[in-house]
């Protein structure tokens, strides 16, 4: 269901989908991010672990 007001919208009008944000501790976030450290291409930075969600 794509409209001019909502390009790319595909949920029916009026539908409310709720979602959860998982907020890891600093240590948990660091462990999750560790395998990806150094993969950002030049000119980009990784998101700091304290902002992970």
GROMACS .gro file of N, CA, C and O in nm:
model
  212
    1UNK      N    1   0.084  -0.117   0.000
    1UNK     CA    2   0.000   0.000   0.000
    1UNK      C    3   0.089   0.124   0.000
    1UNK      O    4   0.126   0.175   0.103
    2UNK      N    5   0.132   0.168  -0.113
    2UNK     CA    6   0.216   0.286  -0.125
    2UNK      C    7   0.128   0.405  -0.163
    2UNK      O    8   0.045   0.395  -0.251
    3UNK      N    9   0.148   0.516  -0.094
    3UNK     CA   10   0.071   0.637  -0.124
    3UNK      C   11   0.165   0.753  -0.142
    3UNK      O   12   0.283   0.745  -0.105
    4UNK      N   13   0.116   0.862  -0.197
    4UNK     CA   14   0.200   0.980  -0.216
    4UNK      C   15   0.245   1.036  -0.081
    4UNK      O   16   0.356   1.085  -0.068
    5UNK      N   17   0.159   1.026   0.020
    5UNK     CA   18   0.195   1.078   0.152
    5UNK      C   19   0.294   0.988   0.225
    5UNK      O   20   0.369   1.033   0.309
    6UNK      N   21   0.290   0.860   0.195
    6UNK     CA   22   0.375   0.763   0.264
    6UNK      C   23   0.443   0.671   0.164
    6UNK      O   24   0.407   0.554   0.152
    7UNK      N   25   0.542   0.723   0.089
    7UNK     CA   26   0.608   0.635  -0.008
    7UNK      C   27   0.670   0.513   0.059
    7UNK      O   28   0.732   0.526   0.163
    8UNK      N   29   0.648   0.398   0.004
    8UNK     CA   30   0.704   0.275   0.058
    8UNK      C   31   0.625   0.215   0.173
    8UNK      O   32   0.661   0.112   0.226
    9UNK      N   33   0.518   0.281   0.214
    9UNK     CA   34   0.438   0.230   0.325
    9UNK      C   35   0.366   0.103   0.279
    9UNK      O   36   0.304   0.101   0.174
   10UNK      N   37   0.372   0.000   0.361
   10UNK     CA   38   0.306  -0.124   0.321
   10UNK      C   39   0.215  -0.180   0.428
   10UNK      O   40   0.152  -0.281   0.409
   11UNK      N   41   0.207  -0.115   0.546
   11UNK     CA   42   0.112  -0.159   0.648
   11UNK      C   43  -0.023  -0.094   0.622
   11UNK      O   44  -0.031   0.019   0.577
   12UNK      N   45  -0.133  -0.162   0.653
   12UNK     CA   46  -0.265  -0.102   0.637
   12UNK      C   47  -0.280   0.025   0.722
   12UNK      O   48  -0.222   0.035   0.830
   13UNK      N   49  -0.356   0.120   0.674
   13UNK     CA   50  -0.379   0.245   0.748
   13UNK      C   51  -0.435   0.213   0.886
   13UNK      O   52  -0.519   0.124   0.902
   14UNK      N   53  -0.388   0.283   0.986
   14UNK     CA   54  -0.435   0.265   1.122
   14UNK      C   55  -0.366   0.155   1.201
   14UNK      O   56  -0.386   0.142   1.321
   15UNK      N   57  -0.285   0.076   1.135
   15UNK     CA   58  -0.215  -0.033   1.205
   15UNK      C   59  -0.103   0.024   1.289
   15UNK      O   60  -0.025   0.108   1.243
   16UNK      N   61  -0.093  -0.020   1.413
   16UNK     CA   62   0.014   0.024   1.502
   16UNK      C   63   0.097  -0.097   1.542
   16UNK      O   64   0.049  -0.184   1.612
   17UNK      N   65   0.219  -0.102   1.495
   17UNK     CA   66   0.309  -0.211   1.533
   17UNK      C   67   0.406  -0.157   1.637
   17UNK      O   68   0.473  -0.057   1.614
   18UNK      N   69   0.410  -0.222   1.750
   18UNK     CA   70   0.501  -0.183   1.856
   18UNK      C   71   0.624  -0.272   1.849
   18UNK      O   72   0.621  -0.384   1.801
   19UNK      N   73   0.737  -0.221   1.897
   19UNK     CA   74   0.859  -0.300   1.898
   19UNK      C   75   0.937  -0.270   2.025
   19UNK      O   76   0.912  -0.171   2.093
   20UNK      N   77   1.030  -0.357   2.054
   20UNK     CA   78   1.113  -0.344   2.174
   20UNK      C   79   1.252  -0.297   2.134
   20UNK      O   80   1.301  -0.329   2.027
   21UNK      N   81   1.315  -0.223   2.223
   21UNK     CA   82   1.457  -0.189   2.210
   21UNK      C   83   1.528  -0.261   2.322
   21UNK      O   84   1.491  -0.249   2.439
   22UNK      N   85   1.629  -0.338   2.286
   22UNK     CA   86   1.710  -0.408   2.386
   22UNK      C   87   1.827  -0.316   2.420
   22UNK      O   88   1.900  -0.273   2.331
   23UNK      N   89   1.841  -0.282   2.546
   23UNK     CA   90   1.947  -0.191   2.588
   23UNK      C   91   2.053  -0.271   2.665
   23UNK      O   92   2.038  -0.297   2.784
   24UNK      N   93   2.160  -0.310   2.596
   24UNK     CA   94   2.264  -0.389   2.663
   24UNK      C   95   2.347  -0.302   2.758
   24UNK      O   96   2.353  -0.180   2.743
   25UNK      N   97   2.409  -0.367   2.853
   25UNK     CA   98   2.505  -0.297   2.938
   25UNK      C   99   2.625  -0.258   2.850
   25UNK      O  100   2.640  -0.307   2.738
   26UNK      N  101   2.711  -0.174   2.902
   26UNK     CA  102   2.829  -0.134   2.825
   26UNK      C  103   2.916  -0.255   2.790
   26UNK      O  104   2.965  -0.267   2.678
   27UNK      N  105   2.932  -0.347   2.885
   27UNK     CA  106   3.013  -0.467   2.859
   27UNK      C  107   2.948  -0.556   2.753
   27UNK      O  108   3.016  -0.610   2.665
   28UNK      N  109   2.815  -0.573   2.762
   28UNK     CA  110   2.744  -0.654   2.662
   28UNK      C  111   2.754  -0.590   2.524
   28UNK      O  112   2.777  -0.659   2.424
   29UNK      N  113   2.738  -0.458   2.517
   29UNK     CA  114   2.746  -0.387   2.389
   29UNK      C  115   2.886  -0.400   2.330
   29UNK      O  116   2.902  -0.423   2.209
   30UNK      N  117   2.988  -0.389   2.413
   30UNK     CA  118   3.126  -0.403   2.365
   30UNK      C  119   3.149  -0.544   2.309
   30UNK      O  120   3.213  -0.560   2.205
   31UNK      N  121   3.096  -0.645   2.377
   31UNK     CA  122   3.113  -0.783   2.330
   31UNK      C  123   3.039  -0.805   2.198
   31UNK      O  124   3.089  -0.874   2.109
   32UNK      N  125   2.920  -0.745   2.183
   32UNK     CA  126   2.845  -0.759   2.059
   32UNK      C  127   2.915  -0.687   1.943
   32UNK      O  128   2.912  -0.733   1.829
   33UNK      N  129   2.977  -0.573   1.971
   33UNK     CA  130   3.039  -0.493   1.866
   33UNK      C  131   3.180  -0.541   1.829
   33UNK      O  132   3.227  -0.513   1.718
   34UNK      N  133   3.245  -0.613   1.917
   34UNK     CA  134   3.385  -0.653   1.897
   34UNK      C  135   3.413  -0.719   1.762
   34UNK      O  136   3.510  -0.684   1.695
   35UNK      N  137   3.330  -0.814   1.715
   35UNK     CA  138   3.361  -0.880   1.588
   35UNK      C  139   3.356  -0.785   1.467
   35UNK      O  140   3.409  -0.817   1.362
   36UNK      N  141   3.293  -0.669   1.483
   36UNK     CA  142   3.277  -0.575   1.371
   36UNK      C  143   3.374  -0.459   1.377
   36UNK      O  144   3.377  -0.376   1.288
   37UNK      N  145   3.456  -0.455   1.480
   37UNK     CA  146   3.551  -0.345   1.497
   37UNK      C  147   3.646  -0.338   1.377
   37UNK      O  148   3.700  -0.439   1.334
   38UNK      N  149   3.660  -0.221   1.320
   38UNK     CA  150   3.752  -0.201   1.209
   38UNK      C  151   3.692  -0.229   1.072
   38UNK      O  152   3.763  -0.218   0.972
   39UNK      N  153   3.564  -0.262   1.064
   39UNK     CA  154   3.504  -0.293   0.934
   39UNK      C  155   3.448  -0.170   0.862
   39UNK      O  156   3.419  -0.178   0.743
   40UNK      N  157   3.432  -0.059   0.932
   40UNK     CA  158   3.377   0.061   0.868
   40UNK      C  159   3.475   0.111   0.762
   40UNK      O  160   3.596   0.118   0.785
   41UNK      N  161   3.423   0.146   0.643
   41UNK     CA  162   3.512   0.196   0.538
   41UNK      C  163   3.567   0.333   0.575
   41UNK      O  164   3.512   0.402   0.662
   42UNK      N  165   3.677   0.376   0.511
   42UNK     CA  166   3.735   0.506   0.541
   42UNK      C  167   3.629   0.616   0.530
   42UNK      O  168   3.546   0.616   0.440
   43UNK      N  169   3.632   0.708   0.626
   43UNK     CA  170   3.538   0.819   0.627
   43UNK      C  171   3.415   0.792   0.712
   43UNK      O  172   3.337   0.884   0.737
   44UNK      N  173   3.396   0.669   0.756
   44UNK     CA  174   3.283   0.636   0.842
   44UNK      C  175   3.334   0.586   0.976
   44UNK      O  176   3.443   0.531   0.985
   45UNK      N  177   3.254   0.605   1.079
   45UNK     CA  178   3.290   0.558   1.211
   45UNK      C  179   3.186   0.458   1.259
   45UNK      O  180   3.070   0.465   1.219
   46UNK      N  181   3.227   0.370   1.347
   46UNK     CA  182   3.132   0.280   1.411
   46UNK      C  183   3.049   0.359   1.512
   46UNK      O  184   3.094   0.460   1.565
   47UNK      N  185   2.929   0.310   1.540
   47UNK     CA  186   2.846   0.372   1.644
   47UNK      C  187   2.908   0.338   1.779
   47UNK      O  188   2.948   0.224   1.802
   48UNK      N  189   2.919   0.439   1.868
   48UNK     CA  190   2.975   0.409   2.000
   48UNK      C  191   2.890   0.304   2.075
   48UNK      O  192   2.768   0.305   2.063
   49UNK      N  193   2.955   0.218   2.150
   49UNK     CA  194   2.881   0.111   2.217
   49UNK      C  195   2.782   0.165   2.319
   49UNK      O  196   2.679   0.104   2.344
   50UNK      N  197   2.807   0.283   2.377
   50UNK     CA  198   2.714   0.336   2.477
   50UNK      C  199   2.580   0.378   2.415
   50UNK      O  200   2.484   0.400   2.484
   51UNK      N  201   2.573   0.388   2.282
   51UNK     CA  202   2.449   0.422   2.216
   51UNK      C  203   2.380   0.303   2.150
   51UNK      O  204   2.279   0.319   2.082
   52UNK      N  205   2.435   0.183   2.169
   52UNK     CA  206   2.380   0.066   2.103
   52UNK      C  207   2.242   0.033   2.158
   52UNK      O  208   2.217   0.039   2.277
   53UNK      N  209   2.152  -0.001   2.067
   53UNK     CA  210   2.018  -0.048   2.105
   53UNK      C  211   1.960  -0.130   1.991
   53UNK      O  212   2.010  -0.131   1.884
   0.00000   0.00000   0.00000
